[in-house]
PDB file of C-alpha atoms in Angstrom:
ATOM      1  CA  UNK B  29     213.220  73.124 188.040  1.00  0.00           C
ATOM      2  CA  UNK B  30     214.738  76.463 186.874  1.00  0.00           C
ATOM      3  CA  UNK B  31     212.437  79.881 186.059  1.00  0.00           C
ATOM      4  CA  UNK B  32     212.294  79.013 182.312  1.00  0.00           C
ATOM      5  CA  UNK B  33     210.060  75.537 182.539  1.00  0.00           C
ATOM      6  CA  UNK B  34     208.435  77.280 185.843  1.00  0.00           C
ATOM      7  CA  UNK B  35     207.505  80.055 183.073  1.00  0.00           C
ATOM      8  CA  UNK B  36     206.412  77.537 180.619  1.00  0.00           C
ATOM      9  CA  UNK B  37     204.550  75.408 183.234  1.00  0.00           C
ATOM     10  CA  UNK B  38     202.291  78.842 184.379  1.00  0.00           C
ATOM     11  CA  UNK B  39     202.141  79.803 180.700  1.00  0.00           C
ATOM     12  CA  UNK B  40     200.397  76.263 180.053  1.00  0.00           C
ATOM     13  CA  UNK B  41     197.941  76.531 182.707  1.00  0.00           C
ATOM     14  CA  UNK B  42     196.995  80.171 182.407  1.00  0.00           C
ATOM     15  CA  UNK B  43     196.327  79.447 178.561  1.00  0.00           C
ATOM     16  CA  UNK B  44     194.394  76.052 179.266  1.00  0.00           C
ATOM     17  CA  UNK B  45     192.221  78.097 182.252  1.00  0.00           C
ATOM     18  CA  UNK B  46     191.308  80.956 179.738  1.00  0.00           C
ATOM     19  CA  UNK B  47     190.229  78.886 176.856  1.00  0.00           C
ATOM     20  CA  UNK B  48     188.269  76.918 178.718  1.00  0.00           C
ATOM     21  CA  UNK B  49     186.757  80.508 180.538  1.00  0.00           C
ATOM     22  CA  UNK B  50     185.676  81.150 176.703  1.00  0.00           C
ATOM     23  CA  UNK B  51     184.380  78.165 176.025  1.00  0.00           C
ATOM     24  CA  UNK B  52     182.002  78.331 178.815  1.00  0.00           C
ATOM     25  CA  UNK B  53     181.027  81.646 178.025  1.00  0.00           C
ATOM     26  CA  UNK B  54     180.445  80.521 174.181  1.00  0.00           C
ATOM     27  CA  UNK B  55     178.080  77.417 175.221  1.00  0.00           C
ATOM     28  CA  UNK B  56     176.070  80.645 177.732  1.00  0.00           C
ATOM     29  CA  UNK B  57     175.739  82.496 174.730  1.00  0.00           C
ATOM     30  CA  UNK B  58     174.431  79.724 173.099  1.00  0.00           C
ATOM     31  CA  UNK B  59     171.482  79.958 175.136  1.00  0.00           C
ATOM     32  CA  UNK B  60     170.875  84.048 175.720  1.00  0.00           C
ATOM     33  CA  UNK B  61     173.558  84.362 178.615  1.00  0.00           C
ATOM     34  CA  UNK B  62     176.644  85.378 179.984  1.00  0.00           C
ATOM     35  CA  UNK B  63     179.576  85.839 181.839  1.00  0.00           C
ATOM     36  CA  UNK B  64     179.217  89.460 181.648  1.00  0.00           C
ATOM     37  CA  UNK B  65     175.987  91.293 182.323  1.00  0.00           C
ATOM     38  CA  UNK B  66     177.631  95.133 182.760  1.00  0.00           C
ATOM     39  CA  UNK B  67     175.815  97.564 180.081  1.00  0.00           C
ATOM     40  CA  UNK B  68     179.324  97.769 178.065  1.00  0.00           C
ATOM     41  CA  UNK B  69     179.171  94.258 177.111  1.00  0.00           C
ATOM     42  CA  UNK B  70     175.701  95.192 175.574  1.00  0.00           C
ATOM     43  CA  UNK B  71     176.804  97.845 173.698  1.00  0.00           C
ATOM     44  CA  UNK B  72     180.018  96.241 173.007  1.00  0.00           C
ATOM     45  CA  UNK B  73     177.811  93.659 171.025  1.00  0.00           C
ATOM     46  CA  UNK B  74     175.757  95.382 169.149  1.00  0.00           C
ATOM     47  CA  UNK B  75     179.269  96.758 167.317  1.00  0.00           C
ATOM     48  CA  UNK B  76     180.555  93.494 166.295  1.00  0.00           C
ATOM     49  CA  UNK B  77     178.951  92.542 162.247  1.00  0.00           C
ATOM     50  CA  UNK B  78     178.388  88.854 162.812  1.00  0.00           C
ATOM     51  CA  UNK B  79     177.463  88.991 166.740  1.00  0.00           C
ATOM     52  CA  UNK B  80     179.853  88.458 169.972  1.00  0.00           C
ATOM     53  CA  UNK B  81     179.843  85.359 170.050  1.00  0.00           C
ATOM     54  CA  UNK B  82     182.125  84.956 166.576  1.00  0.00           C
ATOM     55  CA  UNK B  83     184.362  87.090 168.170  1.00  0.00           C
ATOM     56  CA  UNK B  84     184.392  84.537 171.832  1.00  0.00           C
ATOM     57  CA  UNK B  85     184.645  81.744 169.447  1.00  0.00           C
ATOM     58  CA  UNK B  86     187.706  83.162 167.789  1.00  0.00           C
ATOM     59  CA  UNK B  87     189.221  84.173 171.009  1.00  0.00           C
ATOM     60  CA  UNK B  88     188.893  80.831 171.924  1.00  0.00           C
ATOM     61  CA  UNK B  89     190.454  79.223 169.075  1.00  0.00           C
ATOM     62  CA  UNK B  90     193.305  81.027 169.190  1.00  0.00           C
ATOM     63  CA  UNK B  91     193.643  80.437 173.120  1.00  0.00           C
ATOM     64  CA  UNK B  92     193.134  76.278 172.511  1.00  0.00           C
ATOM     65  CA  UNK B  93     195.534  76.428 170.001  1.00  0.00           C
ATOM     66  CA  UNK B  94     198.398  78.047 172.084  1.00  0.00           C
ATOM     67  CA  UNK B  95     197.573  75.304 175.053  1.00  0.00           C
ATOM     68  CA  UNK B  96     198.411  73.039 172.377  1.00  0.00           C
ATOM     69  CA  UNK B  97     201.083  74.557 171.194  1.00  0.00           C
ATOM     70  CA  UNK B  98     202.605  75.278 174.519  1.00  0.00           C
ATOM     71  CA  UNK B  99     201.780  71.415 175.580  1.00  0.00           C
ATOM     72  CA  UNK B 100     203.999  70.467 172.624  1.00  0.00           C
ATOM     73  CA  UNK B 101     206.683  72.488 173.621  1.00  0.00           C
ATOM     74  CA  UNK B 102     207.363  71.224 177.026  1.00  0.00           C
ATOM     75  CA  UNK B 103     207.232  67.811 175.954  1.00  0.00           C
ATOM     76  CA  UNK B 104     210.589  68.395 173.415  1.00  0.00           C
ATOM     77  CA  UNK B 105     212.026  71.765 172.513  1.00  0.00           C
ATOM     78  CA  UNK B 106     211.203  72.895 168.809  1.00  0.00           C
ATOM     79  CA  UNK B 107     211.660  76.173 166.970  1.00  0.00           C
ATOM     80  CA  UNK B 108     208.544  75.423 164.748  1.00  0.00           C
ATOM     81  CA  UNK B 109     206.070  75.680 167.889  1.00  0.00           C
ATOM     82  CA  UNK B 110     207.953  78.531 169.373  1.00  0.00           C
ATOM     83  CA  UNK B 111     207.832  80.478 166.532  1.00  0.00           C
ATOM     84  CA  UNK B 112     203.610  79.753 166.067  1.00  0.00           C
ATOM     85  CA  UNK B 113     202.813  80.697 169.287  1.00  0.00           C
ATOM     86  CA  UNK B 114     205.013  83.976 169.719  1.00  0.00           C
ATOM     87  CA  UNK B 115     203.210  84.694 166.070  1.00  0.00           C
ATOM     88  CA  UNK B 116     199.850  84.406 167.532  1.00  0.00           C
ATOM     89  CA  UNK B 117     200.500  86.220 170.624  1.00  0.00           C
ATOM     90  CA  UNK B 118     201.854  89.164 168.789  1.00  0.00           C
ATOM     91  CA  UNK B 119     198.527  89.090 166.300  1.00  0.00           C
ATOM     92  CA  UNK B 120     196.431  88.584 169.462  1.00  0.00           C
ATOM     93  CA  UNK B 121     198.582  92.135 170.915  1.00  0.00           C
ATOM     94  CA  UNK B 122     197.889  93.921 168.674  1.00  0.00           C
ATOM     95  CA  UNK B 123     194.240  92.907 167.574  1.00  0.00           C
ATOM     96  CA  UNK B 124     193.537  93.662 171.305  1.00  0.00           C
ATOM     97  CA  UNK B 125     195.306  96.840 171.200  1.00  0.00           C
ATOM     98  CA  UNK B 126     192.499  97.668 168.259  1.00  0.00           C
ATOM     99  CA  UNK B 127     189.795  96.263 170.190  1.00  0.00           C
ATOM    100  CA  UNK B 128     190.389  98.087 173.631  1.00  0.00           C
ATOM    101  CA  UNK B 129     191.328 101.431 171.605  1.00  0.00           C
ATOM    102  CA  UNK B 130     187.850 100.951 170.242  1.00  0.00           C
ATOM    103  CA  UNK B 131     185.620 100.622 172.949  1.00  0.00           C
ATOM    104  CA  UNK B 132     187.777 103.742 174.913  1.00  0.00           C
ATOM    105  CA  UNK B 133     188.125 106.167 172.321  1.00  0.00           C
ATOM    106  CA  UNK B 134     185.230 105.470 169.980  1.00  0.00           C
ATOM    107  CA  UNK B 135     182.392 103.681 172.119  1.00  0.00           C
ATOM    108  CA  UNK B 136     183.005 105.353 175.425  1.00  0.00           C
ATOM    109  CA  UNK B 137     181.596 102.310 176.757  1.00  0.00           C
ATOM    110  CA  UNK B 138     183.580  99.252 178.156  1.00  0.00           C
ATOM    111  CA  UNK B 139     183.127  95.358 178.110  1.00  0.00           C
ATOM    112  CA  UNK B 140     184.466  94.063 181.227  1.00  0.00           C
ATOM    113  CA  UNK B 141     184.943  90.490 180.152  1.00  0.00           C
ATOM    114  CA  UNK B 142     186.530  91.699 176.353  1.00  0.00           C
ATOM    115  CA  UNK B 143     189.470  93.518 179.079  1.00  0.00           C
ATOM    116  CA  UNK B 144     189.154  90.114 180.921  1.00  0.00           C
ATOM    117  CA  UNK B 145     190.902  88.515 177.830  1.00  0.00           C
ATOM    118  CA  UNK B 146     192.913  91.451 176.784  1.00  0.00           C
ATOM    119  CA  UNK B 147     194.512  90.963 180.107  1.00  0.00           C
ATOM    120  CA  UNK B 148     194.587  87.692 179.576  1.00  0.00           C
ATOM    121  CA  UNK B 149     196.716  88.024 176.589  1.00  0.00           C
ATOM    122  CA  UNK B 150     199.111  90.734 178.170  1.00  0.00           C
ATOM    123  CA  UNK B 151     199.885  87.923 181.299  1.00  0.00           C
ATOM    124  CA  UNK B 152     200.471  85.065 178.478  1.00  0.00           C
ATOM    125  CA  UNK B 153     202.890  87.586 176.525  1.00  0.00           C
ATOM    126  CA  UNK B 154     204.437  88.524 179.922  1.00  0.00           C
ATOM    127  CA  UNK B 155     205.162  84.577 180.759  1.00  0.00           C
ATOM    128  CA  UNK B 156     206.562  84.848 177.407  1.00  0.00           C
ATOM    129  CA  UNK B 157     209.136  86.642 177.423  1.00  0.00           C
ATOM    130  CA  UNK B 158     209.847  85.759 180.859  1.00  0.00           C
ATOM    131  CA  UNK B 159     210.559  82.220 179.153  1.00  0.00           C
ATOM    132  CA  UNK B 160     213.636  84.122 177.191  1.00  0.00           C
ATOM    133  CA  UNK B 161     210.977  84.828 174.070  1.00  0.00           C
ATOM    134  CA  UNK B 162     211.899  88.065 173.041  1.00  0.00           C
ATOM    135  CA  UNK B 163     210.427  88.330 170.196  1.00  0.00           C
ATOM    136  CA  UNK B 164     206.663  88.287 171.978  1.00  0.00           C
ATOM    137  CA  UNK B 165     208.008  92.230 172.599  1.00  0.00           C
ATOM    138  CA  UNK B 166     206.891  93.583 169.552  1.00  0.00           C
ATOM    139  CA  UNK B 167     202.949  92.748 170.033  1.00  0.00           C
ATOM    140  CA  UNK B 168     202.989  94.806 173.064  1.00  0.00           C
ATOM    141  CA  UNK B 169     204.485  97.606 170.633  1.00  0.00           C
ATOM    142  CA  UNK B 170     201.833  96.752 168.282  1.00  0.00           C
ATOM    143  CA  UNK B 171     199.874  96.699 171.309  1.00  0.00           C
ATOM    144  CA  UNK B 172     200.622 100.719 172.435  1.00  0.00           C
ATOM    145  CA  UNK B 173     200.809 101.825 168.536  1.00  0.00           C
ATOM    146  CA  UNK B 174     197.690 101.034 168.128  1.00  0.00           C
ATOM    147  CA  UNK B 175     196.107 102.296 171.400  1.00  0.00           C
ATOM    148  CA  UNK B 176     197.893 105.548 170.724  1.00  0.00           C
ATOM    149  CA  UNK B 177     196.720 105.952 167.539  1.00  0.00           C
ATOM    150  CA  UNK B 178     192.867 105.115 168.610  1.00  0.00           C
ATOM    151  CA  UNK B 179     193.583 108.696 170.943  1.00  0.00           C
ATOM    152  CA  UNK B 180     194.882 110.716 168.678  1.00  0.00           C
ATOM    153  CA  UNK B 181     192.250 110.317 166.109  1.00  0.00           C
ATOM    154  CA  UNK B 182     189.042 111.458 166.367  1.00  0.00           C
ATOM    155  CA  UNK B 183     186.362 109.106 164.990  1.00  0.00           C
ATOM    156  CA  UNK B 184     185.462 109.396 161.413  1.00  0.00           C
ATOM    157  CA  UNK B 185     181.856 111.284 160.645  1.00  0.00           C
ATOM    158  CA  UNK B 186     181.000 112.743 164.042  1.00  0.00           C
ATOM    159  CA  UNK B 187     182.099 114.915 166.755  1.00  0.00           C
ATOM    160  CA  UNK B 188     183.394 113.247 170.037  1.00  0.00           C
ATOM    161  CA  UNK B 189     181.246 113.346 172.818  1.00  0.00           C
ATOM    162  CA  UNK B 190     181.601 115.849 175.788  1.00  0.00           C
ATOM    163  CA  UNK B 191     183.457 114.883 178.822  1.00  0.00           C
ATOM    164  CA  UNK B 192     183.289 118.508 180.547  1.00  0.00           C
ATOM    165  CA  UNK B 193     180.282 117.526 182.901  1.00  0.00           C
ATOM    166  CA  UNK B 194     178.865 114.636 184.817  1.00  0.00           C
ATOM    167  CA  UNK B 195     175.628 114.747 183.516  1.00  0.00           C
ATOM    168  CA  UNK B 196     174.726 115.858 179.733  1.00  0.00           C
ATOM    169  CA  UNK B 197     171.116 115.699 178.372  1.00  0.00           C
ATOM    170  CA  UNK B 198     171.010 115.749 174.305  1.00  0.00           C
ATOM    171  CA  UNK B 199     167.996 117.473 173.139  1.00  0.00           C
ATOM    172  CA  UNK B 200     165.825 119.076 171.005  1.00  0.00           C
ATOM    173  CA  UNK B 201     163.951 122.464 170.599  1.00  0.00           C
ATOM    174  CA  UNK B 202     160.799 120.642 168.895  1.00  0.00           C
ATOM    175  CA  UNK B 203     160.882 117.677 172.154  1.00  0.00           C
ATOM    176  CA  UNK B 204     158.019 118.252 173.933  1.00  0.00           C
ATOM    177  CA  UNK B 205     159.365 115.345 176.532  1.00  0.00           C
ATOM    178  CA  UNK B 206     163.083 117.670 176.387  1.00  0.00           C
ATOM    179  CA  UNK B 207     161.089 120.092 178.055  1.00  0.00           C
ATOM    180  CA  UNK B 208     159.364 118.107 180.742  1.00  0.00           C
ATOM    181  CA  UNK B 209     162.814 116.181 181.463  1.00  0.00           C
ATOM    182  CA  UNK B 210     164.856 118.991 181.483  1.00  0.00           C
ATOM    183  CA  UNK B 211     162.167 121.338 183.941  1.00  0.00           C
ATOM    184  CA  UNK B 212     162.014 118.040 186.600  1.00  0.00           C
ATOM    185  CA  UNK B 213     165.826 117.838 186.516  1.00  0.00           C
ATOM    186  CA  UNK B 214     166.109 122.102 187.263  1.00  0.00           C
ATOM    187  CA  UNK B 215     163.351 121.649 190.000  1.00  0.00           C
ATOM    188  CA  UNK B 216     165.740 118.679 191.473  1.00  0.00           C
ATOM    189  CA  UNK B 217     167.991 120.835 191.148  1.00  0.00           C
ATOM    190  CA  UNK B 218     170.198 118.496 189.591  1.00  0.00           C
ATOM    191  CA  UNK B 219     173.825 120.186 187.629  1.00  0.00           C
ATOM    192  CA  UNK B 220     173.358 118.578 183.909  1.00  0.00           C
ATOM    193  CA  UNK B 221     174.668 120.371 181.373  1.00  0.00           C
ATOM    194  CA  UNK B 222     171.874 120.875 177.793  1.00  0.00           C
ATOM    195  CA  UNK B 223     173.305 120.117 174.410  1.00  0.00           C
ATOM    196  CA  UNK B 224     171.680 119.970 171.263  1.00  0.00           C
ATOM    197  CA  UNK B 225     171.073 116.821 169.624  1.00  0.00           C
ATOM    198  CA  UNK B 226     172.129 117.666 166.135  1.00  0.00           C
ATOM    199  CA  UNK B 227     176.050 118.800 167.265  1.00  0.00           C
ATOM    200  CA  UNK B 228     176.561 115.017 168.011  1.00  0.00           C
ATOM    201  CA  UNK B 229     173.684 113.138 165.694  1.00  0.00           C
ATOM    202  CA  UNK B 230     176.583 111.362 163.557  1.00  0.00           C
ATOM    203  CA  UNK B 231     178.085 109.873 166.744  1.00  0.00           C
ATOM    204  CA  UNK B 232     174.998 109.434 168.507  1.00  0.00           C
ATOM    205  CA  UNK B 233     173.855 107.113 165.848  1.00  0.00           C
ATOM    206  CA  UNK B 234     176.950 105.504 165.803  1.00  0.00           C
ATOM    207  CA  UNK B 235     176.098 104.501 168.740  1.00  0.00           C
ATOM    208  CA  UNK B 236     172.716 103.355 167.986  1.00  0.00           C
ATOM    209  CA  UNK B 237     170.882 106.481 169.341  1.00  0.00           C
ATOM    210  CA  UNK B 238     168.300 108.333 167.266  1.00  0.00           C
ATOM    211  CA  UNK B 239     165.885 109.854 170.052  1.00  0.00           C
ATOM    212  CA  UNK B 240     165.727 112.645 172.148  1.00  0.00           C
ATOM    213  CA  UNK B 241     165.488 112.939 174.941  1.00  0.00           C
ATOM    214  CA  UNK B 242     168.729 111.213 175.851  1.00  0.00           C
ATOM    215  CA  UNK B 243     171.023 111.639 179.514  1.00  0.00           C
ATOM    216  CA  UNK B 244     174.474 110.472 179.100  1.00  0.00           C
ATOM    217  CA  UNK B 245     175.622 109.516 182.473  1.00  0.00           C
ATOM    218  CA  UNK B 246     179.320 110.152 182.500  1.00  0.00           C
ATOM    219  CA  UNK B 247     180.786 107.723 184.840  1.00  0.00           C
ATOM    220  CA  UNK B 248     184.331 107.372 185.692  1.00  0.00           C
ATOM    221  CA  UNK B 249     184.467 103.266 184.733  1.00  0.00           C
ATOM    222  CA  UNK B 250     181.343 103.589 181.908  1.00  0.00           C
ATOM    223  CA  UNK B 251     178.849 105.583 179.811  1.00  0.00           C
ATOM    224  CA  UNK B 252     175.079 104.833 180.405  1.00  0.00           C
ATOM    225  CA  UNK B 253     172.991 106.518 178.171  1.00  0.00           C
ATOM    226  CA  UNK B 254     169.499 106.468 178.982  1.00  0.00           C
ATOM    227  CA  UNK B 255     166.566 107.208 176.152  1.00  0.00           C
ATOM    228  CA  UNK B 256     163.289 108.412 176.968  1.00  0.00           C
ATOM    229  CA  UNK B 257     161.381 110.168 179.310  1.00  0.00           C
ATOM    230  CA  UNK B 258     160.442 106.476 181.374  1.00  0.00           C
ATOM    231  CA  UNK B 259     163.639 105.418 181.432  1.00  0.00           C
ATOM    232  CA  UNK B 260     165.235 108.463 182.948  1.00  0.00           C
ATOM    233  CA  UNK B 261     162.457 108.767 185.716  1.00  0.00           C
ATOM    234  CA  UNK B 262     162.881 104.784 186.194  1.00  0.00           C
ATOM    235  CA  UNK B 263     166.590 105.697 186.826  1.00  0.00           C
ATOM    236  CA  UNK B 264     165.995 108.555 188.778  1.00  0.00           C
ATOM    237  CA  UNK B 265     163.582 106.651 191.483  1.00  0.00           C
ATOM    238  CA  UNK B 266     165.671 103.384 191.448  1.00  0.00           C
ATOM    239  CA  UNK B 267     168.506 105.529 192.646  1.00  0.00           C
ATOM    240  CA  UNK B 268     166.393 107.623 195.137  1.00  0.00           C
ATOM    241  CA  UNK B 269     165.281 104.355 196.487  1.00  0.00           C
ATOM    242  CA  UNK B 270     169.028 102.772 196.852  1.00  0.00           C
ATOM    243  CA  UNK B 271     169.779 105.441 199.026  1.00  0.00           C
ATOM    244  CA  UNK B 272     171.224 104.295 202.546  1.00  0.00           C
ATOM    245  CA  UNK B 273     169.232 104.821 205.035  1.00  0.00           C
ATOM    246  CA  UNK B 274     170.627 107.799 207.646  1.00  0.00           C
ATOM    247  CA  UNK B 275     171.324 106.779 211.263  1.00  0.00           C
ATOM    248  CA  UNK B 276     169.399 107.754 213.299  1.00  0.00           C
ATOM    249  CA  UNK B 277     170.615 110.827 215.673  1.00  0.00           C
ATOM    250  CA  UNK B 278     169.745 110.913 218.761  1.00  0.00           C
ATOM    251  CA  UNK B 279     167.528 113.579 219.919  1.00  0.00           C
ATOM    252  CA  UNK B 280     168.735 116.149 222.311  1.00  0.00           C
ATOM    253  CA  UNK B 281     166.486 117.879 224.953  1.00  0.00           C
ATOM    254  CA  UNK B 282     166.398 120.819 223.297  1.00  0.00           C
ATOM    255  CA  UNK B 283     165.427 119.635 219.669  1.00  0.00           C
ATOM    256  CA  UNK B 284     162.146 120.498 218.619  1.00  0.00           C
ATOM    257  CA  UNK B 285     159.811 118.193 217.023  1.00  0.00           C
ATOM    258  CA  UNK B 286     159.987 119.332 213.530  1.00  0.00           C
ATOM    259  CA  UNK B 287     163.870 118.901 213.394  1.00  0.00           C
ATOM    260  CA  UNK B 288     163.415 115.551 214.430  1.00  0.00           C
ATOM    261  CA  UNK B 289     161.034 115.444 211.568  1.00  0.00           C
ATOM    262  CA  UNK B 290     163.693 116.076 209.147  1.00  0.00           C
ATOM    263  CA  UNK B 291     166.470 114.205 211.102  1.00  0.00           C
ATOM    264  CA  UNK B 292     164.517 111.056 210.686  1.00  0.00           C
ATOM    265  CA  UNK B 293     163.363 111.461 207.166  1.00  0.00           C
ATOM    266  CA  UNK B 294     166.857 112.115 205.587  1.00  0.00           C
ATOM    267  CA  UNK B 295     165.624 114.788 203.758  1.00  0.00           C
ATOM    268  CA  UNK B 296     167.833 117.831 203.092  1.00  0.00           C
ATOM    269  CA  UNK B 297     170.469 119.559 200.424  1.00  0.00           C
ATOM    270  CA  UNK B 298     172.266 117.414 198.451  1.00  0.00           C
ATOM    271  CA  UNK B 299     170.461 113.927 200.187  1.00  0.00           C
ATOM    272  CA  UNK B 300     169.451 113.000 196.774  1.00  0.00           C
ATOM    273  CA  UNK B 301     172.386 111.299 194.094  1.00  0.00           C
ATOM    274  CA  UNK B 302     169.986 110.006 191.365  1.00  0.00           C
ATOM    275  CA  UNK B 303     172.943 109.120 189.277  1.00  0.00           C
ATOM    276  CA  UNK B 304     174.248 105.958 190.965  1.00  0.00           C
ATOM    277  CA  UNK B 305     174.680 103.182 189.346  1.00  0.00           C
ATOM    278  CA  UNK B 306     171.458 101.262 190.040  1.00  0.00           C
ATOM    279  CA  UNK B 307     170.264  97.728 189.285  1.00  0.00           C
ATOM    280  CA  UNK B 308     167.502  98.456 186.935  1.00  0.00           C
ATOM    281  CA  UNK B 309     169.943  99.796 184.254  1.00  0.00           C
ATOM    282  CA  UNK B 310     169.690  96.890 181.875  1.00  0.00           C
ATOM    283  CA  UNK B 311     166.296  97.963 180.770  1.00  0.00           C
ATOM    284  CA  UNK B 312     167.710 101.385 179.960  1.00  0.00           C
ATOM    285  CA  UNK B 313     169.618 101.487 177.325  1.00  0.00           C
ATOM    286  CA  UNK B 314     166.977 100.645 174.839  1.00  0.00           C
ATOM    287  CA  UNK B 315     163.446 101.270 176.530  1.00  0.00           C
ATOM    288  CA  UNK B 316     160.158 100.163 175.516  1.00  0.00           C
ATOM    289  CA  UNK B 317     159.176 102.413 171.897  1.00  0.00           C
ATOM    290  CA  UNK B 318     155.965 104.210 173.776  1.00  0.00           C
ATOM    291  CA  UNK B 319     158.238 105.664 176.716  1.00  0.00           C
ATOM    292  CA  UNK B 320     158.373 109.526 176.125  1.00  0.00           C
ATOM    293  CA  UNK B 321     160.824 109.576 172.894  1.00  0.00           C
ATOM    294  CA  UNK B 322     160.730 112.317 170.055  1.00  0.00           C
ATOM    295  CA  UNK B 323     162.583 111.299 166.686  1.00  0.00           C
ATOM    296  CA  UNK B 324     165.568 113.480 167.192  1.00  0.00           C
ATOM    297  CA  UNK B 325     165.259 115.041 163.379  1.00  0.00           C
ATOM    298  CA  UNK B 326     161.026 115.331 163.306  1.00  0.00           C
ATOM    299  CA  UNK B 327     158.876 117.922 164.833  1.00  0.00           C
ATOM    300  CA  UNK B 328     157.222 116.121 168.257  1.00  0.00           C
ATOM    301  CA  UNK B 329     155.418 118.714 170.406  1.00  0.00           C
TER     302      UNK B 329
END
């Protein structure tokens, strides 16, 4: 067997595998599941017009009809079936370049199983052209173009949001739960950086977001945004909690009894990372209506 039907053979399965990956998660969806629980994939969905699942479905089609294609192909060599599925791999670039772009540069938020497929679709176009397809080259052009263009542009109707500090609490100067959140964190002593709501209200709501208080937690791999008073303190004592315990040291003669005190109980400067990612976090994102919330454009105090 020589590299080109090796190429074609791994192309076949790799197709066949994925589609049926989507299909799987389409019939979870189906009943209130999924493959992917991370909070990106939430607020992933809430972006698309006629739900995920249209766009798993489509992702799917396309995949079953390149394992169809591709079947075709090995059984006798035709230009018609090459020339279909190097089409609809350099669409699928290219759409995927859009899709990724979007969730970096515009959602700050990031659906692990969409980059799933999108790599999904980079291996199949790799295989590709591996196969002697040259052609397949020009989606991954598509594929940077449009990725490039998603950074250089700032979204349309709002400002983007900060990425000079860990930690950034949107508020507002009639919040009367801004100023209990924000006097907890300072007595924590906790380095968050205070921005007014109405600087970023166009891409705040963008993004679903209409109440104050409001932590961004600025991860390196996602953004978690949590809303309300509750849900920040939830987040706060879930992440206190998930703190390893210290081992224990062992006492020397000389020790007194109070620093074994604090040896024991962990408890000292910087002991305390309430910012971990924690596993309560899928009930903050959008928190219960009575938990602490001010309408970020009405008087609350």
């Amino acid at each position: 067997m020589n590299g080109k039907y090796l190429s074609a053979l791994l192309f076949l399965a790799v197709s066949a595998l994925s589609a049926l990956t989507l299909l799987v998660e389409a019939v979870l969806q189906l009943y209130g599941k999924s493959i992917c629980a991370t909070e990106g994939c939430k607020i992933v969905g809430q972006f698309t017009r006629f739900g995920d699942l249209t766009m798993v479905l489509l992702g799917f089609g396309t995949l079953a009809l390149i394992t169809v294609l591709a079947a075709q192909e090995m059984r006798s060599v035709g230009a018609r079936s090459e020339g279909i599925i190097n089409f609809l791999l350099v669409v699928s670039l290219a759409g995927e370049g859009f899709f990724v772009g979007y969730q970096l540069f515009r959602l700050d938020a990031v659906c692990v199983f969409c980059l799933g497929v999108f790599g999904i679709f980079v291996v199949l176009g790799g295989l590709r052209i591996l196969s002697g397809q040259r052609e397949v080259i020009a989606g991954f052009g598509a594929l940077l173009a449009v990725l490039g263009l998603f950074y250089l542009i700032l979204p349309a109707g709002g400002t983007a949001l900060p990425r000079d500090a860990k930690y950034i609490l949107f508020t507002s100067a009639d919040c009367k739960y801004c100023s209990e959140i924000r006097r907890e964190l300072d007595e924590k002593k906790i380095d968050v950086r205070y921005v007014a709501i109405q600087e970023y209200a166009a891409t705040l709501k963008n993004l679903g977001i209409e109440h104050v208080p409001t932590l961004m937690v600025n991860g390196p791999r996602e953004k978690i945004f949590l809303t309300g008073t509750d849900a920040i303190r939830r987040h706060l004592l879930t992440c206190e909690q998930e703190q390893p315990a210290p081992q224990k040291k062992k006492a020397l003669p000389y020790e007194s009894r109070s620093e074994k005190g604090q040896v024991a109980s962990g408890q000292g400067a910087g002991s305390l990372n309430p910012f971990s990612p924690g596993s309560g976090s899928s009930l903050i994102f959008s928190p219960l209506p009575d938990t602490g919330i001010c309408k970020e454009d009405i008087k609350c105090d």
